[in-house]
Coordinates of C-alpha atoms in Angstrom, one line a residue:
M617 CA 92.1 117.7 -131.1
A618 CA 94.7 118.4 -128.4
H619 CA 93.5 118.7 -124.9
Q620 CA 95.1 119.4 -121.5
V621 CA 96.0 116.5 -119.2
R622 CA 96.4 119.1 -116.4
G623 CA 95.7 122.7 -115.6
R624 CA 98.3 125.4 -116.1
G625 CA 101.3 125.5 -113.9
G626 CA 100.5 129.0 -112.6
P627 CA 98.1 131.9 -113.1
R628 CA 96.4 132.2 -116.5
R629 CA 98.1 134.7 -118.7
A630 CA 96.4 137.1 -121.0
V631 CA 96.3 136.1 -124.7
P632 CA 95.7 138.6 -127.4
R633 CA 92.6 138.4 -129.6
V634 CA 93.7 137.1 -133.0
R635 CA 92.8 137.7 -136.6
R636 CA 93.0 134.4 -138.3
T637 CA 93.9 133.7 -141.9
G638 CA 92.6 130.9 -144.1
R639 CA 94.2 127.5 -143.7
S640 CA 95.2 127.4 -147.4
R641 CA 98.4 129.2 -146.2
L642 CA 99.4 126.1 -144.3
R643 CA 99.8 123.8 -147.4
P644 CA 103.3 122.5 -147.6
H645 CA 105.4 124.5 -150.1
P646 CA 109.0 124.3 -151.3
A647 CA 111.4 126.8 -149.8
A648 CA 111.9 129.8 -152.0
P649 CA 115.4 130.6 -153.1
P650 CA 116.9 134.1 -152.5
R651 CA 115.5 136.7 -154.8
A652 CA 117.5 138.0 -157.7
G653 CA 120.2 140.5 -156.6
E654 CA 120.2 139.4 -153.0
P655 CA 123.6 138.3 -151.6
M656 CA 123.8 134.6 -150.9
T657 CA 126.0 135.2 -147.8
G658 CA 123.9 137.9 -146.2
T659 CA 126.7 140.4 -145.9
E660 CA 124.6 142.6 -143.6
L661 CA 121.7 142.0 -141.3
V662 CA 119.9 144.7 -139.4
L663 CA 119.1 143.8 -135.8
Y664 CA 115.8 145.0 -134.4
L665 CA 114.9 144.8 -130.7
D666 CA 111.1 144.6 -130.4
G667 CA 110.7 146.5 -133.7
V668 CA 113.4 149.2 -133.1
P669 CA 116.6 149.1 -135.1
A670 CA 119.5 148.7 -132.7
G671 CA 122.5 147.9 -135.0
T672 CA 123.8 145.9 -137.9
F673 CA 125.8 142.7 -138.1
W674 CA 128.2 142.7 -141.0
Q675 CA 130.4 140.1 -142.7
N676 CA 133.3 140.9 -145.0
A677 CA 134.7 138.9 -147.9
A678 CA 137.0 137.0 -145.7
G679 CA 134.1 135.8 -143.6
N680 CA 134.9 137.9 -140.6
I681 CA 131.8 139.0 -138.6
G682 CA 131.2 142.1 -136.5
F683 CA 128.4 144.3 -135.1
V684 CA 128.0 148.0 -135.0
Y685 CA 125.4 149.8 -132.9
D686 CA 123.1 152.4 -134.5
A687 CA 123.8 155.9 -133.2
S688 CA 120.1 156.4 -132.6
W689 CA 119.9 153.3 -130.4
R690 CA 122.9 154.4 -128.3
A691 CA 121.3 157.8 -127.9
N692 CA 118.0 156.4 -126.7
P693 CA 117.7 156.8 -122.9
R694 CA 115.8 153.4 -122.8
A695 CA 118.5 151.6 -124.7
Y696 CA 120.1 148.4 -123.4
P697 CA 123.0 146.3 -124.8
V698 CA 122.3 143.6 -127.3
S699 CA 124.6 141.4 -125.3
M700 CA 126.6 141.6 -122.1
S701 CA 129.5 140.8 -124.3
M702 CA 128.8 143.9 -126.5
P703 CA 128.3 146.8 -124.1
L704 CA 126.8 150.1 -125.4
A705 CA 130.0 151.9 -124.4
A706 CA 131.6 150.8 -127.6
T707 CA 130.1 151.5 -131.0
E708 CA 131.5 148.4 -132.7
H709 CA 132.2 144.8 -131.6
R710 CA 134.1 142.4 -133.8
A711 CA 134.7 138.7 -134.2
K712 CA 134.2 136.6 -131.0
P713 CA 131.2 138.2 -129.3
A714 CA 129.4 138.9 -132.5
K715 CA 129.9 135.4 -133.8
A716 CA 128.9 133.8 -130.5
F717 CA 125.8 135.9 -130.3
L718 CA 124.6 134.9 -133.8
W719 CA 125.3 131.2 -133.4
G720 CA 123.4 131.3 -130.1
L721 CA 120.3 132.2 -132.0
L722 CA 120.4 129.0 -134.1
P723 CA 119.6 125.4 -133.4
D724 CA 122.4 123.2 -132.0
S725 CA 121.4 120.3 -134.2
S726 CA 123.7 119.8 -137.2
G727 CA 120.7 118.2 -139.0
A728 CA 118.5 121.3 -138.4
L729 CA 121.3 123.5 -139.7
A730 CA 121.9 121.4 -142.7
R731 CA 118.1 121.5 -143.5
I732 CA 118.0 125.3 -143.3
A733 CA 121.2 125.6 -145.4
R734 CA 119.9 123.2 -148.0
E735 CA 116.5 124.9 -148.4
N736 CA 118.0 128.3 -148.7
H737 CA 121.1 127.4 -150.8
V738 CA 123.6 128.7 -148.2
S739 CA 126.4 127.2 -146.2
A740 CA 125.5 125.5 -142.9
T741 CA 128.7 127.0 -141.4
N742 CA 127.7 130.6 -142.1
P743 CA 125.5 132.0 -139.3
M744 CA 124.8 135.2 -141.2
A745 CA 123.5 133.3 -144.2
L746 CA 121.4 131.0 -142.0
L747 CA 119.8 133.8 -140.0
R748 CA 119.1 135.7 -143.1
A749 CA 116.6 132.9 -143.8
V750 CA 115.2 132.2 -140.3
G751 CA 116.0 135.3 -138.2
R752 CA 112.6 136.9 -138.4
D753 CA 111.4 135.5 -135.1
A754 CA 114.5 134.7 -133.1
A755 CA 115.0 134.3 -129.3
G756 CA 114.2 137.3 -127.1
A757 CA 113.4 140.6 -128.8
V758 CA 115.6 139.9 -131.8
Q759 CA 114.6 140.1 -135.4
L760 CA 117.3 140.0 -138.1
L761 CA 116.5 141.4 -141.5
P762 CA 118.4 142.4 -144.7
P763 CA 119.0 146.1 -145.1
G764 CA 116.1 147.8 -146.7
A765 CA 113.5 145.4 -145.3
T766 CA 111.1 146.8 -142.8
A767 CA 110.6 145.0 -139.5
S768 CA 107.0 144.1 -139.3
D769 CA 107.2 144.9 -135.5
A770 CA 108.1 148.5 -136.4
G771 CA 104.6 149.2 -137.7
P772 CA 101.1 148.6 -136.4
R773 CA 100.9 145.2 -134.9
N774 CA 97.9 143.2 -136.1
V775 CA 97.9 139.9 -134.3
N776 CA 97.5 137.6 -137.2
I777 CA 97.8 133.8 -137.3
A778 CA 97.0 130.9 -139.6
T779 CA 95.0 128.7 -137.3
L780 CA 95.7 125.0 -137.1
T781 CA 92.9 122.5 -137.0
G782 CA 93.1 119.7 -134.5
S783 CA 94.3 117.2 -137.1
E784 CA 96.9 119.7 -138.5
F785 CA 98.2 120.3 -135.0
E786 CA 98.5 116.6 -134.3
K787 CA 100.2 115.9 -137.7
M788 CA 102.7 118.7 -136.9
M789 CA 103.6 117.2 -133.5
I790 CA 104.0 113.7 -135.0
S791 CA 106.2 115.1 -137.7
L792 CA 108.2 117.0 -135.2
A793 CA 108.7 114.0 -132.9
N794 CA 109.8 111.8 -135.9
H795 CA 112.3 114.3 -137.3
D796 CA 114.1 115.5 -134.2
E797 CA 117.1 116.8 -136.1
D798 CA 115.8 117.9 -139.5
W799 CA 112.1 118.8 -139.0
D800 CA 111.0 121.3 -141.6
P801 CA 108.8 124.1 -140.1
G802 CA 108.7 125.8 -143.5
A803 CA 106.1 123.2 -144.6
Y804 CA 103.7 125.0 -142.3
G805 CA 104.5 128.5 -143.5
G806 CA 106.5 129.6 -140.5
R807 CA 110.0 131.1 -140.2
W808 CA 111.5 130.3 -136.9
S809 CA 114.9 130.1 -135.2
L810 CA 114.8 128.3 -131.9
A811 CA 118.2 127.6 -130.2
G812 CA 118.9 124.3 -128.6
A813 CA 119.4 120.7 -129.4
Q814 CA 115.9 119.3 -128.8
S815 CA 113.3 119.4 -131.6
K816 CA 110.7 122.1 -130.8
V817 CA 108.4 124.6 -132.5
A818 CA 107.1 128.0 -131.5
L819 CA 103.5 128.8 -132.1
T820 CA 100.9 131.4 -131.1
K821 CA 98.0 130.4 -128.8
T822 CA 94.6 132.1 -129.1
S823 CA 92.3 133.2 -126.3
D824 CA 90.1 130.2 -127.1
G825 CA 92.9 127.7 -126.9
A826 CA 93.6 127.2 -130.6
W827 CA 97.1 126.9 -132.0
G828 CA 98.3 128.9 -135.0
V829 CA 101.3 129.7 -137.1
P830 CA 102.1 133.5 -136.7
Q831 CA 102.0 135.7 -139.8
D832 CA 103.7 139.0 -140.4
S833 CA 104.5 140.8 -137.2
T834 CA 102.8 138.4 -134.8
P835 CA 105.3 136.9 -132.2
T836 CA 105.0 133.4 -131.0
T837 CA 103.7 132.8 -127.5
H838 CA 104.6 129.2 -126.6
I839 CA 107.3 126.7 -127.3
L840 CA 106.1 123.1 -127.9
K841 CA 108.3 120.0 -127.4
P842 CA 107.2 116.4 -128.0
G843 CA 109.2 113.5 -126.4
I844 CA 112.8 112.7 -127.2
R845 CA 113.5 109.5 -128.9
G846 CA 115.6 107.2 -126.7
F847 CA 114.6 109.0 -123.5
S848 CA 111.2 107.7 -122.5
N849 CA 108.8 110.3 -121.1
H850 CA 111.3 113.2 -121.3
E851 CA 108.5 115.7 -121.8
I852 CA 106.9 114.5 -118.5
N853 CA 110.3 114.7 -116.8
E854 CA 110.8 118.3 -117.9
Y855 CA 107.3 119.2 -116.8
L856 CA 107.9 117.7 -113.3
S857 CA 111.2 119.4 -113.0
Q858 CA 109.8 122.9 -113.9
R859 CA 106.9 122.4 -111.5
A860 CA 109.1 121.2 -108.7
A861 CA 111.4 124.1 -109.0
Q862 CA 108.4 126.5 -108.8
A863 CA 107.1 124.7 -105.7
L864 CA 110.5 125.2 -104.1
G865 CA 110.3 129.0 -104.7
M866 CA 112.3 129.3 -107.9
S867 CA 111.3 131.4 -110.9
A868 CA 110.8 128.9 -113.7
A869 CA 109.0 129.0 -117.1
Q870 CA 105.3 128.1 -116.9
T871 CA 104.7 124.7 -118.4
E872 CA 101.8 122.3 -119.1
L873 CA 101.3 118.9 -120.7
I874 CA 98.8 118.4 -123.5
D875 CA 97.6 115.2 -125.1
A876 CA 98.3 115.5 -128.9
G877 CA 96.6 112.3 -129.9
E878 CA 98.9 109.9 -131.8
A879 CA 101.8 112.3 -131.0
G880 CA 101.4 111.5 -127.3
A881 CA 102.1 114.0 -124.5
V882 CA 103.6 117.3 -125.6
L883 CA 105.3 119.8 -123.3
V884 CA 104.1 123.4 -123.7
S885 CA 106.2 126.2 -122.3
T886 CA 104.9 129.7 -122.1
R887 CA 107.5 132.1 -123.5
F888 CA 108.8 134.4 -120.8
D889 CA 110.4 136.6 -123.4
R890 CA 106.9 137.9 -124.5
A891 CA 104.7 140.4 -122.7
L892 CA 101.2 141.6 -123.4
E893 CA 100.3 145.3 -123.1
G894 CA 96.7 145.8 -123.9
E895 CA 96.4 143.8 -127.1
V896 CA 100.0 144.3 -128.3
L897 CA 102.3 141.4 -127.7
H898 CA 105.9 142.7 -127.1
R899 CA 109.2 140.8 -127.4
L900 CA 111.4 140.9 -124.4
H901 CA 115.2 140.7 -124.9
Q902 CA 117.2 137.8 -123.5
E903 CA 120.5 136.0 -124.1
D904 CA 121.9 132.8 -122.8
M905 CA 125.1 132.6 -120.8
C906 CA 127.2 131.4 -123.7
Q907 CA 126.2 134.5 -125.7
A908 CA 126.8 136.7 -122.7
L909 CA 130.3 135.3 -122.3
S910 CA 131.2 135.1 -126.0
V911 CA 131.3 131.3 -126.1
L912 CA 130.2 129.3 -129.1
P913 CA 127.3 126.8 -128.5
D914 CA 129.6 123.8 -129.2
K915 CA 131.5 124.8 -126.1
K916 CA 128.4 124.9 -123.8
Y917 CA 129.7 122.1 -121.6
Q918 CA 132.5 123.0 -119.2
K919 CA 134.4 119.8 -120.1
D920 CA 134.5 121.0 -123.7
G921 CA 136.0 124.4 -122.7
G922 CA 132.7 126.1 -121.9
P923 CA 131.8 128.4 -119.0
G924 CA 131.7 127.2 -115.4
L925 CA 130.0 128.5 -112.3
A926 CA 132.9 130.9 -111.6
Q927 CA 132.5 132.7 -114.9
I928 CA 128.8 133.0 -114.4
A929 CA 129.3 134.3 -110.9
D930 CA 131.6 136.9 -112.3
L931 CA 129.2 137.8 -115.0
L932 CA 126.4 138.3 -112.5
S933 CA 128.6 140.6 -110.5
N934 CA 128.7 142.9 -113.5
T935 CA 124.9 143.1 -113.8
S936 CA 122.8 146.0 -112.6
L937 CA 123.4 146.7 -108.9
G938 CA 119.8 146.4 -107.9
D939 CA 119.4 142.9 -109.5
R940 CA 122.7 141.1 -109.0
G941 CA 121.9 139.9 -105.4
N942 CA 118.6 138.3 -106.6
S943 CA 120.3 136.8 -109.7
R944 CA 123.1 135.3 -107.6
R945 CA 120.6 133.7 -105.2
A946 CA 118.5 132.4 -108.1
M947 CA 121.5 130.9 -109.9
F948 CA 122.7 129.3 -106.7
D949 CA 119.3 127.7 -106.0
A950 CA 119.4 126.3 -109.6
V951 CA 122.8 124.8 -108.9
V952 CA 121.5 123.1 -105.7
F953 CA 118.3 121.9 -107.5
N954 CA 120.3 120.4 -110.3
V955 CA 122.4 118.5 -107.8
A956 CA 119.2 117.2 -106.2
I957 CA 117.9 115.9 -109.5
A958 CA 121.2 115.0 -111.3
G959 CA 120.5 117.6 -114.0
T960 CA 123.1 116.6 -116.5
D961 CA 121.9 119.2 -119.1
A962 CA 122.3 122.3 -116.9
H963 CA 125.0 123.8 -119.1
A964 CA 125.6 127.5 -119.7
K965 CA 123.2 127.7 -122.7
N966 CA 120.3 126.6 -120.4
F967 CA 120.6 129.7 -118.3
A968 CA 119.8 133.1 -119.6
L969 CA 119.7 136.8 -118.7
M970 CA 116.9 139.2 -119.4
L971 CA 118.2 142.6 -120.7
N972 CA 116.1 145.8 -120.5
A973 CA 116.4 149.5 -119.7
E974 CA 116.1 148.7 -116.0
G975 CA 119.1 146.4 -116.0
Q976 CA 119.9 142.7 -116.3
Q977 CA 118.2 139.8 -114.4
L978 CA 118.5 136.1 -114.4
A979 CA 115.8 134.7 -116.6
P980 CA 113.3 132.1 -115.3
L981 CA 114.7 128.6 -115.4
Y982 CA 114.0 126.5 -118.4
D983 CA 114.9 123.1 -120.0
M984 CA 115.4 121.4 -116.7
A985 CA 115.2 117.6 -116.5
S986 CA 116.5 114.8 -114.3
A987 CA 118.9 112.1 -115.6
L988 CA 117.9 109.7 -112.8
P989 CA 115.2 107.9 -114.8
Y990 CA 117.8 107.0 -117.4
E991 CA 120.7 106.4 -114.9
K992 CA 121.3 102.8 -115.9
R993 CA 121.7 103.7 -119.6
L994 CA 123.7 106.8 -119.0
T995 CA 126.2 105.3 -116.5
K996 CA 127.3 102.4 -118.7
S997 CA 130.3 104.5 -119.7
G998 CA 130.9 106.2 -116.4
P999 CA 129.2 108.2 -113.6
L1000 CA 126.7 110.9 -114.1
L1001 CA 128.5 114.2 -114.5
A1002 CA 127.5 117.7 -113.8
P1003 CA 127.8 119.9 -116.9
M1004 CA 129.4 122.6 -114.7
R1005 CA 131.7 121.6 -111.9
V1006 CA 130.6 122.4 -108.4
D1007 CA 133.7 123.6 -106.4
G1008 CA 135.9 121.5 -108.7
E1009 CA 133.7 118.3 -108.5
D1010 CA 131.7 117.1 -111.4
R1011 CA 130.6 113.6 -110.2
F1012 CA 127.0 113.9 -109.0
T1013 CA 127.6 111.0 -106.5
A1014 CA 130.4 113.0 -104.9
I1015 CA 129.0 116.5 -104.9
G1016 CA 128.1 117.3 -101.3
R1017 CA 127.3 120.0 -98.8
K1018 CA 130.8 121.3 -98.6
H1019 CA 131.0 121.8 -102.4
L1020 CA 127.7 123.7 -102.3
I1021 CA 128.8 125.9 -99.4
A1022 CA 132.0 126.8 -101.3
T1023 CA 129.9 127.6 -104.4
A1024 CA 127.7 129.9 -102.3
R1025 CA 130.7 131.9 -101.2
R1026 CA 131.6 132.3 -104.9
F1027 CA 128.1 133.8 -105.4
S1028 CA 128.5 136.1 -102.4
I1029 CA 125.8 134.3 -100.4
P1030 CA 126.4 134.2 -96.6
A1031 CA 127.0 130.7 -95.1
A1032 CA 123.9 130.7 -92.9
E1033 CA 121.6 131.7 -95.8
A1034 CA 123.3 129.1 -98.0
E1035 CA 122.7 126.4 -95.4
E1036 CA 119.0 127.3 -95.3
R1037 CA 118.7 127.2 -99.1
I1038 CA 120.6 123.9 -99.4
D1039 CA 118.4 122.2 -96.8
R1040 CA 115.2 123.5 -98.2
I1041 CA 116.0 122.3 -101.7
L1042 CA 117.7 119.0 -101.0
T1043 CA 115.1 117.9 -98.5
G1044 CA 112.1 119.2 -100.5
T1045 CA 112.8 118.2 -104.0
A1046 CA 111.4 114.6 -103.8
D1047 CA 108.1 115.8 -102.3
A1048 CA 107.8 118.5 -104.9
Y1049 CA 108.2 116.0 -107.7
T1050 CA 105.5 113.8 -106.1
A1051 CA 103.1 116.7 -105.7
A1052 CA 103.6 117.6 -109.4
A1053 CA 103.0 114.0 -110.4
D1054 CA 99.8 114.0 -108.4
E1055 CA 98.4 116.9 -110.6
L1056 CA 98.4 114.7 -113.6
T1057 CA 95.9 112.1 -114.8
G1058 CA 95.8 108.7 -116.6
E1059 CA 98.8 107.0 -117.9
V1060 CA 100.8 110.2 -117.8
R1061 CA 100.3 110.2 -114.0
T1062 CA 101.7 106.7 -113.7
S1063 CA 104.8 107.6 -115.7
A1064 CA 105.2 110.8 -113.7
H1065 CA 105.3 108.9 -110.4
E1066 CA 107.9 106.5 -111.8
I1067 CA 110.1 109.6 -112.4
A1068 CA 109.3 111.0 -109.0
H1069 CA 110.3 107.7 -107.4
A1070 CA 113.7 107.8 -109.1
V1071 CA 114.3 111.3 -107.7
R1072 CA 113.2 110.2 -104.2
D1073 CA 115.5 107.1 -104.4
W1074 CA 118.4 109.4 -105.2
G1075 CA 117.6 111.7 -102.3
E1076 CA 117.5 108.7 -99.9
L1077 CA 120.7 107.3 -101.4
R1078 CA 122.5 110.6 -100.9
G1079 CA 121.1 110.9 -97.3
W1080 CA 119.2 114.2 -98.0
I1081 CA 115.9 112.7 -97.0
E1082 CA 115.1 109.9 -94.6
K1083 CA 114.4 106.5 -95.9
P1084 CA 111.0 105.3 -94.6
P1085 CA 111.4 102.5 -92.1
T1086 CA 111.0 99.0 -93.4
I1087 CA 108.5 97.1 -91.2
I1088 CA 108.4 93.4 -91.4
T1089 CA 105.7 91.7 -89.3
S1090 CA 106.4 88.9 -87.0
P1091 CA 106.0 85.4 -88.5
A1092 CA 102.5 84.0 -88.2
K1093 CA 102.0 81.5 -85.5
T1094 CA 102.2 78.1 -87.2
A1095 CA 100.0 75.1 -87.0
V1096 CA 102.1 71.9 -86.5
P1097 CA 100.3 68.6 -86.9
K1098 CA 101.0 66.0 -84.3
Q1099 CA 102.3 62.8 -85.7
G1100 CA 99.8 60.0 -85.7
R1101 CA 96.0 60.1 -85.5
V1102 CA 94.2 60.5 -82.3
P1103 CA 92.2 57.4 -81.5
K1104 CA 88.5 57.5 -82.0
G1105 CA 86.5 58.1 -78.9
T1106 CA 88.8 60.9 -77.6
P1107 CA 87.6 64.5 -77.7
A1108 CA 89.7 65.1 -80.8
G1109 CA 89.0 61.7 -82.3
G1110 CA 89.3 61.6 -86.1
Q1111 CA 91.4 64.8 -86.3
Y1112 CA 95.0 65.8 -86.3
D1113 CA 96.1 67.2 -83.0
V1114 CA 96.9 70.9 -83.7
K1115 CA 99.7 72.3 -81.7
V1116 CA 100.2 76.1 -81.7
N1117 CA 103.9 77.0 -82.0
D1118 CA 104.1 79.6 -79.2
E1119 CA 107.9 79.5 -79.3
A1120 CA 108.1 81.3 -82.6
P1121 CA 110.1 84.5 -81.9
D1122 CA 108.7 88.0 -82.4
I1123 CA 111.2 89.8 -84.7
D1124 CA 111.2 93.6 -85.1
L1125 CA 113.4 94.7 -88.0
T1126 CA 112.2 98.3 -88.0
N1127 CA 115.7 99.6 -87.4
V1128 CA 117.7 97.0 -89.1

């Protein structure tokens, strides 16, 4: 049975009481082909936001994709845009923004896309067809369903899960870790679409700590990620990074580490796009920066033509007036933090916006990790590079204070305030990692401190934190035997004459 290796990284969140179904529903089963009469390409998909129809994605015979808002959604005083790239002011949006939004809901892994396509007899290059199969529980508030289907969220929401036993949960985590590109969640009865390249699964957690596969209208509450093959202790790395960011005053997704038996440590991240009202679990809408900027996921890195900090700064300048200042500061802090940890995966898809009737806000930080524990492996082909250039510089070894100050200006942050933020984060990150490692126990704690040491060594190398003085004690006063034996009858007869070497110099290398 899985158990925690530490307490939660923050206050306990309410968990709805759950109606559980029998475990017979969890038996592996083959994927069902589309029903007779249903189009293989999914020419239309109705988009629901927390159970309310907001519009329809369409695809014509030529493969072109577009989106049209429902008139009732646009007339709703509490309406908000599906994407910053598809404002409510226009009824219809074609091609680039619609396509980028849909692809952003799907896994980045070609293996995962191929598995979904194979099981549902559709093309792995058609996002409409793929989401027709797995769009029932997508990121944020999104559900995508064929026309005529009723969104389960639109009716009474009976929280209902198929509970996993301890052994079932452990087997799921082992399977997930061993199939990082083509894991089949369908074998457990679920239908999920989680964006990103890393293997992960979304589950629902009960008030008594059990894990379950959501049924019908029940949203998932947590995202679980085992380690990544080839990157030792990456799950611990991400946990430390999230906790350190929180300790430095940043809003970051709540995480914990659990021991999943043979599967090892598993990172559990509480979904920030869920909210509990009474006993009803609501979906909150979000989109990543690539979706917001109409950029396809394969262009998420700036070197591949993806967004940079300048585009994100401009995007935040167009968010709701009351939120943009806080969002700019939060984004700038994240930039500084990723410089402090050499966060090579801090690309545009790993930042998101929350969209609601009140406006748009930068989402809590997520998927953060340091490349420093893997530096020797990663630098064989060149230096560690930032995924988004900082004032034109992408080499982490070269990004300095002047680059960060210039970036602060781009985010409309005054110089004095920027200096304070830079100092606080660059000087405090190593201690924050150490404190997070101290919260853990057992072998996980040992591994965590190795990661924390790598971050500290980097900070010392860059001169952001002082290197502790190296104190070498003076040589011990040596005993030198006098040649020859003292004749018997003398006070020291029968012994070597011991001479203390008082001329050995006292050496202080404290400041060397």
